[in-house]
Amino acid sequence: MADETERYILLSRATTDPMERRTANTILEALGRLDIECDHVDEADLAPDQDSPALLTPDARFNGFRAIWEHLASRSGVSATHSLPAGAPA
């Protein structure tokens, strides 16, 4: 779970889209990990690369966040559609 959490933190920091940031932060809040300090994360890891969410189309980025959200919802037994963050298309 630590690797997953770090991934969500990186996604939250990498995106400039308010919807994506809110979704990533909601996921981190659900994990109880929003307050994690990430000093151990190398700044180079935050730079855009070929797999960076910043280089994907908006639809691809949203689908990626939705897939993460649905995965977490299914693990917790919560309805993914019911638990989508405010402003997310159902």
mmCIF file of C-alpha atoms in Angstrom:
data_model
loop_
_atom_site.group_PDB
_atom_site.id
_atom_site.type_symbol
_atom_site.label_atom_id
_atom_site.label_comp_id
_atom_site.label_asym_id
_atom_site.label_seq_id
_atom_site.Cartn_x
_atom_site.Cartn_y
_atom_site.Cartn_z
ATOM 1 C CA MET A 1 0.000 0.000 0.000
ATOM 2 C CA ALA A 2 2.929 2.378 0.607
ATOM 3 C CA ASP A 3 3.857 2.340 -3.093
ATOM 4 C CA GLU A 4 0.224 3.024 -4.066
ATOM 5 C CA THR A 5 0.011 5.891 -1.601
ATOM 6 C CA GLU A 6 3.211 7.441 -2.919
ATOM 7 C CA ARG A 7 1.816 7.150 -6.454
ATOM 8 C CA TYR A 8 -1.324 9.063 -5.459
ATOM 9 C CA ILE A 9 0.813 11.730 -3.783
ATOM 10 C CA LEU A 10 2.885 12.113 -6.956
ATOM 11 C CA LEU A 11 -0.278 12.307 -9.075
ATOM 12 C CA SER A 12 -1.735 14.907 -6.735
ATOM 13 C CA ARG A 13 1.394 17.034 -7.034
ATOM 14 C CA ALA A 14 1.861 16.498 -10.780
ATOM 15 C CA THR A 15 -1.577 17.607 -11.946
ATOM 16 C CA THR A 16 -2.647 21.193 -12.439
ATOM 17 C CA ASP A 17 -6.259 20.215 -13.102
ATOM 18 C CA PRO A 18 -8.406 21.063 -10.045
ATOM 19 C CA MET A 19 -10.683 18.047 -10.591
ATOM 20 C CA GLU A 20 -7.740 15.640 -10.724
ATOM 21 C CA ARG A 21 -6.084 17.222 -7.696
ATOM 22 C CA ARG A 22 -9.352 17.014 -5.727
ATOM 23 C CA THR A 23 -9.801 13.372 -6.751
ATOM 24 C CA ALA A 24 -6.244 12.442 -5.788
ATOM 25 C CA ASN A 25 -6.550 14.302 -2.487
ATOM 26 C CA THR A 26 -9.894 12.606 -1.783
ATOM 27 C CA ILE A 27 -8.241 9.233 -2.374
ATOM 28 C CA LEU A 28 -5.409 10.176 -0.030
ATOM 29 C CA GLU A 29 -7.894 11.372 2.592
ATOM 30 C CA ALA A 30 -9.742 8.055 2.270
ATOM 31 C CA LEU A 31 -6.459 6.294 2.901
ATOM 32 C CA GLY A 32 -5.820 8.561 5.875
ATOM 33 C CA ARG A 33 -2.538 9.586 4.300
ATOM 34 C CA LEU A 34 -3.055 13.154 3.077
ATOM 35 C CA ASP A 35 -0.773 14.493 5.776
ATOM 36 C CA ILE A 36 2.194 12.332 4.736
ATOM 37 C CA GLU A 37 5.454 14.182 4.304
ATOM 38 C CA CYS A 38 7.106 13.215 1.037
ATOM 39 C CA ASP A 39 10.622 14.464 1.668
ATOM 40 C CA HIS A 40 11.929 11.071 0.580
ATOM 41 C CA VAL A 41 10.449 11.528 -2.922
ATOM 42 C CA ASP A 42 13.133 12.608 -5.366
ATOM 43 C CA GLU A 43 12.244 15.832 -7.174
ATOM 44 C CA ALA A 44 13.178 14.092 -10.443
ATOM 45 C CA ASP A 45 10.209 11.783 -9.855
ATOM 46 C CA LEU A 46 7.927 14.812 -10.094
ATOM 47 C CA ALA A 47 9.284 15.923 -13.480
ATOM 48 C CA PRO A 48 7.117 15.080 -16.506
ATOM 49 C CA ASP A 49 8.145 12.053 -18.515
ATOM 50 C CA GLN A 50 6.481 9.883 -21.150
ATOM 51 C CA ASP A 51 4.143 8.342 -18.556
ATOM 52 C CA SER A 52 3.333 11.621 -16.840
ATOM 53 C CA PRO A 53 -0.378 12.369 -16.345
ATOM 54 C CA ALA A 54 0.371 15.889 -17.602
ATOM 55 C CA LEU A 55 1.127 14.474 -21.060
ATOM 56 C CA LEU A 56 -2.055 12.421 -21.351
ATOM 57 C CA THR A 57 -5.302 13.695 -22.822
ATOM 58 C CA PRO A 58 -7.864 14.981 -20.293
ATOM 59 C CA ASP A 59 -10.082 11.942 -20.937
ATOM 60 C CA ALA A 60 -7.201 9.522 -20.385
ATOM 61 C CA ARG A 61 -6.207 11.292 -17.175
ATOM 62 C CA PHE A 62 -9.791 11.289 -15.867
ATOM 63 C CA ASN A 63 -10.204 7.613 -16.743
ATOM 64 C CA GLY A 64 -6.984 6.846 -14.871
ATOM 65 C CA PHE A 65 -8.195 8.648 -11.762
ATOM 66 C CA ARG A 66 -11.625 7.032 -12.079
ATOM 67 C CA ALA A 67 -9.996 3.582 -12.313
ATOM 68 C CA ILE A 68 -7.996 4.287 -9.148
ATOM 69 C CA TRP A 69 -11.112 5.571 -7.398
ATOM 70 C CA GLU A 70 -13.172 2.518 -8.414
ATOM 71 C CA HIS A 71 -10.369 0.191 -7.335
ATOM 72 C CA LEU A 72 -10.216 1.771 -3.879
ATOM 73 C CA ALA A 73 -14.003 1.824 -3.590
ATOM 74 C CA SER A 74 -14.240 -1.872 -4.457
ATOM 75 C CA ARG A 75 -11.607 -2.710 -1.844
ATOM 76 C CA SER A 76 -13.563 -0.844 0.813
ATOM 77 C CA GLY A 77 -16.988 -2.166 -0.232
ATOM 78 C CA VAL A 78 -18.282 1.314 -1.115
ATOM 79 C CA SER A 79 -20.236 2.054 -4.285
ATOM 80 C CA ALA A 80 -17.752 3.763 -6.620
ATOM 81 C CA THR A 81 -20.446 5.869 -8.316
ATOM 82 C CA HIS A 82 -21.903 6.958 -4.996
ATOM 83 C CA SER A 83 -18.485 7.863 -3.634
ATOM 84 C CA LEU A 84 -17.123 9.852 -6.586
ATOM 85 C CA PRO A 85 -15.911 13.303 -5.552
ATOM 86 C CA ALA A 86 -18.223 16.274 -6.090
ATOM 87 C CA GLY A 87 -18.103 17.492 -9.675
ATOM 88 C CA ALA A 88 -17.123 14.134 -11.150
ATOM 89 C CA PRO A 89 -19.327 12.835 -13.952
ATOM 90 C CA ALA A 90 -21.198 9.709 -12.889
#
